[in-house]
Structure formats: C-alpha cells, structure tokens
Short mmCIF file of C-alpha atoms in Angstrom, two decimals:
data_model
loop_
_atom_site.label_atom_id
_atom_site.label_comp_id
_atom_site.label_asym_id
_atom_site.label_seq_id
_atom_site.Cartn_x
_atom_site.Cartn_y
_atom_site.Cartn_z
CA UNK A 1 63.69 87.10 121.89
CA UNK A 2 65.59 83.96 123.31
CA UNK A 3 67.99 85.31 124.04
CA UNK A 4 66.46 88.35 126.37
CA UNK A 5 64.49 85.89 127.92
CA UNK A 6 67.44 83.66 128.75
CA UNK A 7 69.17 86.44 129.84
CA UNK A 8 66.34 87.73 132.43
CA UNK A 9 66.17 83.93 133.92
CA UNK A 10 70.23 84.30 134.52
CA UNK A 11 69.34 87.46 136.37
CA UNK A 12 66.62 86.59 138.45
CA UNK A 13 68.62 82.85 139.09
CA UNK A 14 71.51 85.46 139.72
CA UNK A 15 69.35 87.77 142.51
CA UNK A 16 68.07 85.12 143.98
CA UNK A 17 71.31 83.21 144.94
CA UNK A 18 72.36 86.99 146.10
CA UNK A 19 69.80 86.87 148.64
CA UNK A 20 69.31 82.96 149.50
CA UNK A 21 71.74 83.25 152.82
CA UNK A 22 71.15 79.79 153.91
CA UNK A 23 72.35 78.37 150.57
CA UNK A 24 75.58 80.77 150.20
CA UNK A 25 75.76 78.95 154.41
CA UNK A 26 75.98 75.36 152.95
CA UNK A 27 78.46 76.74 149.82
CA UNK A 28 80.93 78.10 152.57
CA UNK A 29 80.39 74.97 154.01
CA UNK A 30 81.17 72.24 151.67
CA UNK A 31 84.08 73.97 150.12
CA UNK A 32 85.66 74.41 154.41
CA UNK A 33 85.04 70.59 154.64
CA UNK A 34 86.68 69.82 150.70
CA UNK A 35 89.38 72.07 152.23
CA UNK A 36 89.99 70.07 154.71
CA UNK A 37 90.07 66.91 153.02
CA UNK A 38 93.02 68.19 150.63
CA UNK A 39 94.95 69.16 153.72
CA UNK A 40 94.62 65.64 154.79
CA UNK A 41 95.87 64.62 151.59
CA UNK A 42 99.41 66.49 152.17
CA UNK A 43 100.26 65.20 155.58
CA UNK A 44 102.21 62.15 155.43
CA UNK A 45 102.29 58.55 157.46
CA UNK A 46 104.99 59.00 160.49
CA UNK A 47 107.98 57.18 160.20
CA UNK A 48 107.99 56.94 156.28
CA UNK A 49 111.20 57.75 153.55
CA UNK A 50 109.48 59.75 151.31
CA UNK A 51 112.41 59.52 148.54
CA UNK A 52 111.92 55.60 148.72
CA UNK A 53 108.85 55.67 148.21
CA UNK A 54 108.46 57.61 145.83
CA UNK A 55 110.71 55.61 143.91
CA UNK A 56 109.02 52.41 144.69
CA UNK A 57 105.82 54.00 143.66
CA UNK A 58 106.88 54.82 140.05
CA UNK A 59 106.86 50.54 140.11
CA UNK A 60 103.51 50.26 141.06
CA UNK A 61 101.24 53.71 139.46
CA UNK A 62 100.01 51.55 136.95
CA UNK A 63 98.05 49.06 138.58
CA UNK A 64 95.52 49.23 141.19
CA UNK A 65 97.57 51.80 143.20
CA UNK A 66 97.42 54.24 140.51
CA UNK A 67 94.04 53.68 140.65
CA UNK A 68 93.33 54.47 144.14
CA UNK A 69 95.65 57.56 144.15
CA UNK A 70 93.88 59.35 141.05
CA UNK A 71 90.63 58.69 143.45
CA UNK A 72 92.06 59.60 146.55
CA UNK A 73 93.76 63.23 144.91
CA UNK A 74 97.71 61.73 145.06
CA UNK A 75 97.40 60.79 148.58
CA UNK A 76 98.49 56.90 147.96
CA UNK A 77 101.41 58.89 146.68
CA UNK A 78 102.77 60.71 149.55
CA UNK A 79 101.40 58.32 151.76
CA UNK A 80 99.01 60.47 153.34
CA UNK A 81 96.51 60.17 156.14
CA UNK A 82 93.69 59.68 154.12
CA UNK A 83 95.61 56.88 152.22
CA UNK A 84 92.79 54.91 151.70
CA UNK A 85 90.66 57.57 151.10
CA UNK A 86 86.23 56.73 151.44
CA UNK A 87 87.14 53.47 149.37
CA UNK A 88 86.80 50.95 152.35
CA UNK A 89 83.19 52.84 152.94
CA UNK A 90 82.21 52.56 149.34
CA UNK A 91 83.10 48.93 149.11
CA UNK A 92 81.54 48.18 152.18
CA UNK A 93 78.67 49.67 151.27
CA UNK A 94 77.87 47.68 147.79
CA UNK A 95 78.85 44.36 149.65
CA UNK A 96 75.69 45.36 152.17
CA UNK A 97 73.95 46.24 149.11
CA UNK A 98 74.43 43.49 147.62
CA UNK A 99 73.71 41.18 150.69
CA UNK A 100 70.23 42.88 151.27
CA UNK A 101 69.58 40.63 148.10
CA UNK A 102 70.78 37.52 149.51
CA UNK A 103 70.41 37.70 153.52
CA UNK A 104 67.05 37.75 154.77
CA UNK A 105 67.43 39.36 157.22
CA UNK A 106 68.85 42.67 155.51
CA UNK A 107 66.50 42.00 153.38
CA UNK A 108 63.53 42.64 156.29
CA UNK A 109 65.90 45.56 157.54
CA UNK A 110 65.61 47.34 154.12
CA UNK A 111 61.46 46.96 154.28
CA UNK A 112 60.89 48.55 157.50
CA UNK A 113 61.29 51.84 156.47
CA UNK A 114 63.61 54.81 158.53
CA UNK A 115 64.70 52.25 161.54
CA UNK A 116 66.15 49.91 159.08
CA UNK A 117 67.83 51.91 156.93
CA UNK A 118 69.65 53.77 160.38
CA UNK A 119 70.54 49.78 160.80
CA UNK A 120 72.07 48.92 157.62
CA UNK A 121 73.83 52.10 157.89
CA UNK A 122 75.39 50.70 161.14
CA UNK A 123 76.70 47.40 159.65
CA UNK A 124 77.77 49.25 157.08
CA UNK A 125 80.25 51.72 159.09
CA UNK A 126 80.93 48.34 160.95
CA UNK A 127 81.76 46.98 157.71
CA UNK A 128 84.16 49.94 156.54
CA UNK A 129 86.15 50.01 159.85
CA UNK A 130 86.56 46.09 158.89
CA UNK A 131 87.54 46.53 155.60
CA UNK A 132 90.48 49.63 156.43
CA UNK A 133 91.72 47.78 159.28
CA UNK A 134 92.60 44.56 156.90
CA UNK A 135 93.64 47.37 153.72
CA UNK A 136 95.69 49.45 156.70
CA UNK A 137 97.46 46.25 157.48
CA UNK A 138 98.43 45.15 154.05
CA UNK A 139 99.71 48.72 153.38
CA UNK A 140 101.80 48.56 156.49
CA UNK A 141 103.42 44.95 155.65
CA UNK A 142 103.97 46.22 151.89
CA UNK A 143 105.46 49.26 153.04
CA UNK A 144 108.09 47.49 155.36
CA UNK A 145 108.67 45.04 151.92
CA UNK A 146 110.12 48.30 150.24
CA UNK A 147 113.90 48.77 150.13
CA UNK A 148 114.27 51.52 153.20
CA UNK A 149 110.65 52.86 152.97
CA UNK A 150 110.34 52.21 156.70
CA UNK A 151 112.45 54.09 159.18
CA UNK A 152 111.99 51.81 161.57
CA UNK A 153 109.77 48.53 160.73
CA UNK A 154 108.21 46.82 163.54
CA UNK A 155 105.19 46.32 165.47
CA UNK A 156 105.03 49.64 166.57
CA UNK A 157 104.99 51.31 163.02
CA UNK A 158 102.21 48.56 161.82
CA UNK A 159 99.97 49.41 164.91
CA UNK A 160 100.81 52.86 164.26
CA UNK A 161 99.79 52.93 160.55
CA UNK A 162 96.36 51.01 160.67
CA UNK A 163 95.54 53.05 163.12
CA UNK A 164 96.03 56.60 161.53
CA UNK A 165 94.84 55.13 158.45
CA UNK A 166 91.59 54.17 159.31
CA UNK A 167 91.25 56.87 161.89
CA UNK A 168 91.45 58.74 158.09
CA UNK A 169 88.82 56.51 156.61
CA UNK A 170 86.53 57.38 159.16
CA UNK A 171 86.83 60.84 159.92
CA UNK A 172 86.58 61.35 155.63
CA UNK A 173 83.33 58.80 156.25
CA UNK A 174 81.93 61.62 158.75
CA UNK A 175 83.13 64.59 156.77
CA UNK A 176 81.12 63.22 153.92
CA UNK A 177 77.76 62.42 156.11
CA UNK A 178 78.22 66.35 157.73
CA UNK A 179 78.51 67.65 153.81
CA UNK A 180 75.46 65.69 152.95
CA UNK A 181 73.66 67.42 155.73
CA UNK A 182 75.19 70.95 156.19
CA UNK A 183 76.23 71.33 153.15
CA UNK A 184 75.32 71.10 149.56
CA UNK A 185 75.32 67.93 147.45
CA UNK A 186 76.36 64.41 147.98
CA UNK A 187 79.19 64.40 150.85
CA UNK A 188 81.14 61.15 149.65
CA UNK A 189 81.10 61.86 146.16
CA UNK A 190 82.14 65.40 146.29
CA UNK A 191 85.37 63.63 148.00
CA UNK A 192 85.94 61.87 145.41
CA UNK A 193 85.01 64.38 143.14
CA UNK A 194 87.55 66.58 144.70
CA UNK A 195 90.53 63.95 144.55
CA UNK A 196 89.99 63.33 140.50
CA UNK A 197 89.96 67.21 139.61
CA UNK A 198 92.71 67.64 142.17
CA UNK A 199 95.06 66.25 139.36
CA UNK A 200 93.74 67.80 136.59
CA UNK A 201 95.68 71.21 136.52
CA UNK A 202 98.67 69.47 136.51
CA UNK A 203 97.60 66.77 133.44
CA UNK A 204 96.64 70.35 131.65
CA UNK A 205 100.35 71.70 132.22
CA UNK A 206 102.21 68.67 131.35
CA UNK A 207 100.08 68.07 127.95
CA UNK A 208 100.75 71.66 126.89
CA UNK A 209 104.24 71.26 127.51
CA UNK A 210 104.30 68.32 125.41
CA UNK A 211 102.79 70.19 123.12
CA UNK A 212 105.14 73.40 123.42
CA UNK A 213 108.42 70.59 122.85
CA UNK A 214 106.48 69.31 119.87
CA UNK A 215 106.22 65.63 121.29
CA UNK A 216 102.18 66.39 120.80
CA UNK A 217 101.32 68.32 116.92
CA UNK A 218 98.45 71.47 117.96
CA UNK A 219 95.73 69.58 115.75
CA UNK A 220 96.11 66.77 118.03
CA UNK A 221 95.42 68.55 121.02
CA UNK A 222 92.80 70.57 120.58
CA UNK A 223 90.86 67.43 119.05
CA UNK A 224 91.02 66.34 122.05
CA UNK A 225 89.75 69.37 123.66
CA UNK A 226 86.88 69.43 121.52
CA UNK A 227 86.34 65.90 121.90
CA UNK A 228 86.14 65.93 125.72
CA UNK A 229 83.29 68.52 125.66
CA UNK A 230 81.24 66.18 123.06
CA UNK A 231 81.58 63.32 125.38
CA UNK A 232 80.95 65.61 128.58
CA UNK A 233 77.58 66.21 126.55
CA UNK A 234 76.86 62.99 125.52
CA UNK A 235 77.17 62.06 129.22
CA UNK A 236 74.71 64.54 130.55
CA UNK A 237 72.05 63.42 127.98
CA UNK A 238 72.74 59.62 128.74
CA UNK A 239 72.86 60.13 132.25
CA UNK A 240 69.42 62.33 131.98
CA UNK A 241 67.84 59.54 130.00
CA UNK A 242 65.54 57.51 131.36
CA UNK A 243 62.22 55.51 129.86
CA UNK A 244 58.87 56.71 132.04
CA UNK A 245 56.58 53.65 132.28
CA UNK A 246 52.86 55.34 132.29
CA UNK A 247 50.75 54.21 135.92
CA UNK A 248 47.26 54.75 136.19
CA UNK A 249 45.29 54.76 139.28
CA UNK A 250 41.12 54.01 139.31
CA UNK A 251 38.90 56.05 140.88
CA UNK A 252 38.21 55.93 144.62
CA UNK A 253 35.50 56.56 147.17
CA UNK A 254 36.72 57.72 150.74
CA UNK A 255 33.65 58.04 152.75
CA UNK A 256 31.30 60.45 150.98
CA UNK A 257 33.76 61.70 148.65
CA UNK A 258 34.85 59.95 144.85
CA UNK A 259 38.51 60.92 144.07
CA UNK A 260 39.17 61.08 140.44
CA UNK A 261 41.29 58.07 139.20
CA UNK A 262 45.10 60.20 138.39
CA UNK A 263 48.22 59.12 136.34
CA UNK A 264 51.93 58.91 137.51
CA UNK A 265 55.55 57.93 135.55
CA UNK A 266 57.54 55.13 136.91
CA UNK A 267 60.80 56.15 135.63
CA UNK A 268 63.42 54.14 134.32
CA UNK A 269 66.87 55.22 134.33
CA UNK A 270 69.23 54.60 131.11
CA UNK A 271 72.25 53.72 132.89
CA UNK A 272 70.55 52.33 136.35
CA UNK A 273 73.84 51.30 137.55
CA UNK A 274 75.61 54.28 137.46
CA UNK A 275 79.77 54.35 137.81
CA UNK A 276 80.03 50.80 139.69
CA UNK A 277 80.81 48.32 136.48
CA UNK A 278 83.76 50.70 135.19
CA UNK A 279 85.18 51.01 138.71
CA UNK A 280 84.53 47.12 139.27
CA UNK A 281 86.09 46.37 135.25
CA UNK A 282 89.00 48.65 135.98
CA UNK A 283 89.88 46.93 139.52
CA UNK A 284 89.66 43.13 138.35
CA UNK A 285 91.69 44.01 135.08
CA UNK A 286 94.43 45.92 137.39
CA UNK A 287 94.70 43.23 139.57
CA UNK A 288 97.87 40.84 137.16
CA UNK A 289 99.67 44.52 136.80
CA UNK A 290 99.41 45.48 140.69
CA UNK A 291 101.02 41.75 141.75
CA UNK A 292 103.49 41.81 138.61
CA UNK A 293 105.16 44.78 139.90
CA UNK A 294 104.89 43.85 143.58
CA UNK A 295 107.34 40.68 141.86
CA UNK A 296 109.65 43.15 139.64
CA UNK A 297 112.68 41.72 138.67
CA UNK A 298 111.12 37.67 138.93
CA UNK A 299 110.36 37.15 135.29
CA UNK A 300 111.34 33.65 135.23
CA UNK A 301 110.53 30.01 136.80
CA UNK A 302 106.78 30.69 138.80
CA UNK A 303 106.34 33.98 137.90
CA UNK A 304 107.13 34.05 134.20
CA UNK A 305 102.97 33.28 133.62
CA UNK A 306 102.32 36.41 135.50
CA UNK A 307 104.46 38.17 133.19
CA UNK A 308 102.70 37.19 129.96
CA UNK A 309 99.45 38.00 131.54
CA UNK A 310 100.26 41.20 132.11
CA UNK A 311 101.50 42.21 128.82
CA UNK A 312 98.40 40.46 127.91
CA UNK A 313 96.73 43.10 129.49
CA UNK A 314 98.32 46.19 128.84
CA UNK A 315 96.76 49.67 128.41
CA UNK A 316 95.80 49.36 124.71
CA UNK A 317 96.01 46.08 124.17
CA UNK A 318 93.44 44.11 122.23
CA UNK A 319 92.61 41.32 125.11
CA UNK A 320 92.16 44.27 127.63
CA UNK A 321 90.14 46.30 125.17
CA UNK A 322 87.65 42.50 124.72
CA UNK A 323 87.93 41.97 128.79
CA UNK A 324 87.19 45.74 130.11
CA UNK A 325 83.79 45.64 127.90
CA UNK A 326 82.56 42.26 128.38
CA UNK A 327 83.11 42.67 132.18
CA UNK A 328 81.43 46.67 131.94
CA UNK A 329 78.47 44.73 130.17
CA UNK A 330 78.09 42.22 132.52
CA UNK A 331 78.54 44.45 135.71
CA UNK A 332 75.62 46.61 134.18
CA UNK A 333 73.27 43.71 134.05
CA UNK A 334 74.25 42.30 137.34
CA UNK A 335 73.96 45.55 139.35
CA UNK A 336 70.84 46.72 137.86
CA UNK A 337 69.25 43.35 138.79
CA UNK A 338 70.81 43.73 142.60
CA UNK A 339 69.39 47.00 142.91
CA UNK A 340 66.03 47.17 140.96
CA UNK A 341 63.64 44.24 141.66
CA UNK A 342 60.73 44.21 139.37
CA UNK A 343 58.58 41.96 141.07
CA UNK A 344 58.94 44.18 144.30
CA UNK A 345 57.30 47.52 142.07
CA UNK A 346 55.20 45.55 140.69
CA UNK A 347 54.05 44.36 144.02
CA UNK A 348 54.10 48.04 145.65
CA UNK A 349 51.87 48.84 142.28
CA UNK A 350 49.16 46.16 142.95
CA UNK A 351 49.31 47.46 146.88
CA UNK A 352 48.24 50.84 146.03
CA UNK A 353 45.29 50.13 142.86
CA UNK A 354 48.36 51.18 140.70
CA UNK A 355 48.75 49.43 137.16
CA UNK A 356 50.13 49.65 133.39
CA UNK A 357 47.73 50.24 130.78
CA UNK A 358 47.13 46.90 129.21
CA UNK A 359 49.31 44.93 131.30
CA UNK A 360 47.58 42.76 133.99
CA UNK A 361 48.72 43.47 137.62
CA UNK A 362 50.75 41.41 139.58
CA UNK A 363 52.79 38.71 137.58
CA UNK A 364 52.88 40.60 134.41
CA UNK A 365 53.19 43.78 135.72
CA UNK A 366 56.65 42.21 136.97
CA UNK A 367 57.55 40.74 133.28
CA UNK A 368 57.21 43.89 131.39
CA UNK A 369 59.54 46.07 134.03
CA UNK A 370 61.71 43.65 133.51
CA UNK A 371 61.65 43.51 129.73
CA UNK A 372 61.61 47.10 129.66
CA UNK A 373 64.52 47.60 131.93
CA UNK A 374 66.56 44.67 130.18
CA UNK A 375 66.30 46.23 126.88
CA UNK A 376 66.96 49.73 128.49
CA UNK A 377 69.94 48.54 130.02
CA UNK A 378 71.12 47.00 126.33
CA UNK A 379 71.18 50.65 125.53
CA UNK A 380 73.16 52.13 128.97
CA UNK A 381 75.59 49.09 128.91
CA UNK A 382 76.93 49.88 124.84
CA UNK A 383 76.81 53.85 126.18
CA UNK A 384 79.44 53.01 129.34
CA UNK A 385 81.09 51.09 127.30
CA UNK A 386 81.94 53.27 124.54
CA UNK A 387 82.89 55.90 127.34
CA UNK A 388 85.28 54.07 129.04
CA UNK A 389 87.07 52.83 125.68
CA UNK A 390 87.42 56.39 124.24
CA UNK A 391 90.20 57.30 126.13
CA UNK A 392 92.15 54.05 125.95
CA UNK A 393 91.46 54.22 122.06
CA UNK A 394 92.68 57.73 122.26
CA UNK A 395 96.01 56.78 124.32
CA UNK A 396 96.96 54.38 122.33
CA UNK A 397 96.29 55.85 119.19
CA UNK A 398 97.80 59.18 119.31
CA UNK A 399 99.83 58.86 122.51
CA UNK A 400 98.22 61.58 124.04
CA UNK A 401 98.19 61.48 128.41
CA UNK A 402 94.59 61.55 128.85
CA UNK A 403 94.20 62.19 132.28
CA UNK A 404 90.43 61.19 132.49
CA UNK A 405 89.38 57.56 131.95
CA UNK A 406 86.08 56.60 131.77
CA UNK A 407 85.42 56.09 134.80
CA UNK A 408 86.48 59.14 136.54
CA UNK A 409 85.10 61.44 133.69
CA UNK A 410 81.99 59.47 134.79
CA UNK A 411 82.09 60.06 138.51
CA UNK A 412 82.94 64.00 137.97
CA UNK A 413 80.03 64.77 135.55
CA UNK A 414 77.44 62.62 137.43
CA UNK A 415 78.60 64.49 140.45
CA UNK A 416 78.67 67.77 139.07
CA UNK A 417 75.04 67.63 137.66
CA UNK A 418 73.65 66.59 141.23
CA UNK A 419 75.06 69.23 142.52
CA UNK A 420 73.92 72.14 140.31
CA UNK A 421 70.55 69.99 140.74
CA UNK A 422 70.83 70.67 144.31
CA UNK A 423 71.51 74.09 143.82
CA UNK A 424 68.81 74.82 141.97
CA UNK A 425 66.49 72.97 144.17
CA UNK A 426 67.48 75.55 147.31
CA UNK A 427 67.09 78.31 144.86
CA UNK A 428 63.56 77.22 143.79
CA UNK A 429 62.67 76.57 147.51
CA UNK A 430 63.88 80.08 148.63
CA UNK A 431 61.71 81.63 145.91
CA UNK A 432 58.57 80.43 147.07
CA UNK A 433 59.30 81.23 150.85
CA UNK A 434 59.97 84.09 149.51
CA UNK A 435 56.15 84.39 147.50
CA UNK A 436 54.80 83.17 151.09
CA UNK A 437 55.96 85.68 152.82
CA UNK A 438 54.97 88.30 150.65
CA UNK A 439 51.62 86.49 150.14
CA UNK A 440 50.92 86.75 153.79
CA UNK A 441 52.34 90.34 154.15
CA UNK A 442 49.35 91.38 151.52
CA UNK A 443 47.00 89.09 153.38
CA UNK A 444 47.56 91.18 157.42
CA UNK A 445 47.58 94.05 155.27
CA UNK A 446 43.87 93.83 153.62
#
C-alpha cells in the first residue's frame, strides 16, 4: 500500500515537473551558467610555464593551496582565470558579518530593513574587489618566486595578473547573484558545489585502480562506500535538526473585532553555523604547511622551528587531530553567537505580544534562547566534529585517498538539499497556479 502510494506521488511530482516550463527555464539556466564557470576553470593566466608550475605545485597541494584548488574545481592548478575562485567574496562577506556585530553603524544598516541590506551588500562587493586585488598580487609575486614559472616577470605580468584575476572573482561574484535569481538554488554555493564534485570522477578512477593493482584489498573499499552513504545520511538528519521553541500570542481587539490569541515555532537550528568552523579549522591548521613548502629545502638555522611544526601537524597526526576539533568547537560557539543574538528575538518577541510559555518576556525571554541554543550547539559542535575527523581517521588508518573531507562533504550535501528544496518549492507553487486556474475556469463557467 506504501509502496503504490509512493509510487503515484513520484508520478504526479514526475507530471508536474513535465509541465512546470518556467522551472525546466531556470534548470537550463543554472547548468549554462555552471557551464560556464568550468570553462573558466580551463583557460589559463597569460604568460605562465605550465610544466613549471605544475611541478612547483606538487610542493605546495598540501597546504592551503590544495585547499583552494579542491574549492575552486583544479583551477589554482592550471592557473586559471577564476584562480581565486568566489573565495575573496565569501571572506569578505563573514568579515562584514561579523562587523555588523561590532560597528554601529552596520549594525543600524542591518535594522533598516531592504535599503540596508542593498548597502551592506555594497561594502561587501567593495570588500571582495579589496580582498582579490591584495590575493591577485601575492599570487603574482609568488608566481615570479618559482624557478621559470614566469615567461617574462615584470610589472607588466603583475598588473596583468591582478587584473584578470579579479576581473574572475567578480564576474564568478555576478554569475552567482544571476543563478540566485534566474536560476534555481543558491548561485555562490552551487559554484562551489560545482568545483568539489568537479574532482570527484577522477578520485573514483584512481581509488579503483588502486584497488585493481591490489595497493587497496575490495573489503576496504566498499566499506568505505557504504560508509560514505551512512554519513551522507547522518548529515541530512543533523542538518534537518533543529529544536522549535513554542510562541504564543494573546488575544487581540482591532476595532470591533477580537482576534483569537494563535501559536508559532521559533526554530532553532542544530548546527546554526553551518560549514564556516571546518573551513575556518582547516585554513588556520594549513597555514605552517603552506609557508613550510614556500621555504623547501631551508630545514636548518631560522626555519628548522617551522619544520617541526609542520610535522607536528601532519594529516593524521595526533596534535592536528586535538587542534582541528578544539578550533571546530570553538568556531561553532563563536559564529553562532555573531549571527544569532538572543536578546534581539527576544526583543522582536516582546514588540509583537509574542512570549514563551512560562518564561517572562523581555530579560528572560533572552536567557532561555540562549540556554537553549548553547546546549543545542553542544550537540551540532560534537556532530561537525565527528564529520570532519572521519575521513582523516579513515586516511590514516587504512590509507585509503578519500577525496571528501569534512568540510567539502559538508558544503555538497547542504547544497544539494537546498536545492531539491528549491525544486520542490517551484513544483508546489506551479500546482496551485495550476488549481487557480482551473478553479476560476469552473467559476466563468457556472
């Protein structure tokens, strides 16, 4: 019986997406503009070796570079246009984020409603060119550092390079804000969605050949298999969590009329601060490796400290395992209390008659959010955790090349169940147009 009736929702879902034109529009869409953005990815900096470089970049994959290319779909690699990739427009916009804590002014900005939020959007883009010019720059300089990377260093190739790179930055920036728009789902983190899955086929061929020379035993890989779709699970079910604080609101009279008093949810996400304390843990903790192998071949006299830190904190190691939690942990706690202000719902509550059964407005109101969302983010902060560990417990246990860390498995599943979301949201809005119009037909013809 479940099954039939599963099987007639998968048919009506499947006639109405037949017939939902503007949606299949938006589809087309996004996957022209994704196109568009791996093309970018293949078309290289002028003026660059690409056999030096990619010799110079087997020096460097580990640490924060390899980082940035996995996000930005191997263009760091091949030294591509989009280089730096919508990195300089997500950092630029937690640092306004973050400041519309701190700055009062931001802080007034964020309060006044459509206007402000068109002007924080400003400084932000402001803030992004910023940020890829100085990024474009040090790129530039480290390229002309490299043994023959440069065809001809100079002036002329530094200009050059900041100014195709961030040209990059910004036209992924405004591919991202048309895909929001035009298209379906969140425009900058289908981007980077697209740039982490972009290397998957090949981490898929290159395991299976290890497993076809024997380096990796069958068992071994399809544990892993299996493993990856329990913690693809667990992550939909975390990231669907949340704790739903009951609100009642007393009865009103409006002129001549009583309303009846009604009931709401304030809901409380499990993991409130979503992929930002993996991606912040991973880029401190990358930061020894990235500057050790800038120094390769210095392991003595001023440098020899580096050194040791860096074996310190290896993949796998026990200090980096202790570090990469304790800063995920804290990250959690500190972004969730950036972005969630508990004495600012409670205030908004009190505003509108709004309170929590048995908790006094105002004041208390503010306590017990914040109790509530401290202990809930106990709970989120262990989940991330454990997610972002597996795989470096699983590399350095049985050796195998997982290609997804914790973060990144993070970003592609959050990203892939707001889209779907989306999806389904068109689908259920083209439905009921659809009962309008054939309400209204029935209507002009009675």
């Amino acid at each position: 019986m479940a099954s039939a009736a599963e099987q007639l929702a998968s048919n009506l879902n499947f006639s109405a997406f037949a017939k939902a034109e503007e949606l299949k529009k938006r589809i087309w869409f996004t996957l022209g503009a994704l196109l568009v953005y791996r093309f970018g990815t293949y078309i290289p900096l002028p003026g660059i070796n690409p056999d030096a470089l990619a010799q110079a970049f087997g020096n460097v994959q580990t640490g924060i570079v390899g980082l940035f290319n996995m996000f930005s779909g191997g263009a760091v690699e091949r030294m591509a246009i989009f280089a730096l990739g919508i990195m300089p427009y997500i950092s630029a916009s937690i640092i306004i984020q973050l400041m519309t804590s701190v700055v009062p002014t931001l802080e007034q900005l964020k309060k006044e409603g459509e206007q402000g939020r068109k002007k924080i959007n400003q400084y932000t883009r402001f803030g992004t060119v910023i940020l890829a010019t100085f990024q474009a720059y040090g790129i530039s300089v480290g390229l002309e550092a490299g043994t023959n990377i440069v065809i001809d260093p100079g002036w002329f190739f530094r200009i050059a390079t900041v100014l195709t790179l961030v040209g990059g930055t910004m036209f992924l920036m405004w591919l991202g804000e048309q895909i929001t728009s035009r298209g379906i789902g969140n425009g900058i983190s289908l981007i980077i969605f697209a740039g982490i899955v972009a290397g998957l086929p090949s981490a898929i061929a290159s395991t299976l050949e290890l497993g076809r020379q024997g380096a990796l035993a069958t068992p071994i890989i399809l544990a892993v298999v299996v493993l990856s779709v329990v913690v693809i699970g667990v992550i939909v079910f975390m990231e669907r969590a949340q704790r739903r604080l009951l609100i009642q609101y007393p009865r009103r009279q409006q002129g001549n009329k009583m309303f009846e008093g009604n009931t709401s949810f304030l809901p409380l996400k499990l993991n409130t601060a979503g992929v930002i304390p993996p991606i912040f843990a991973s880029s401190l903790l990358l930061v020894p490796a990235t500057v050790s192998s800038f120094q390769a071949g210095d392991s003595t006299g001023s440098m020899a400290w580096l050194t040791t830190i860096t074996a310190l904190l290896g993949h796998g190691q026990p200090a980096y395992m202790v570090l990469y939690a304790a800063l995920i942990i804290f990250f959690c706690f500190f972004y969730t209390a950036i972005v969630f202000n508990p004495s600012e719902t409670a205030d908004n509550l009190k505003k509108h008659g709004g309170f929590i059964p048995g908790i006094r407005p105002g004041e208390r109101t503010a306590q017990y959010i914040d109790h509530v969302l401290t202990r809930i983010t106990v709970v989120g902060a262990i989940y991330i955790t454990l997610i972002c560990l597996l795989p470096e417990f699983l590399i350095s246990a049985t050796g195998v090349p997982f290609y997804f860390g914790g973060t990144s498995l993070l970003i592609v599943v959050s990203v892939t169940m707001d889209t779907v979301s989306q999806i389904q949201g068109h689908l259920l809005a083209h439905q009921y147009e659809g009962l309008v119009k054939k309400t209204k037909l029935r209507g002009k013809r009675r």
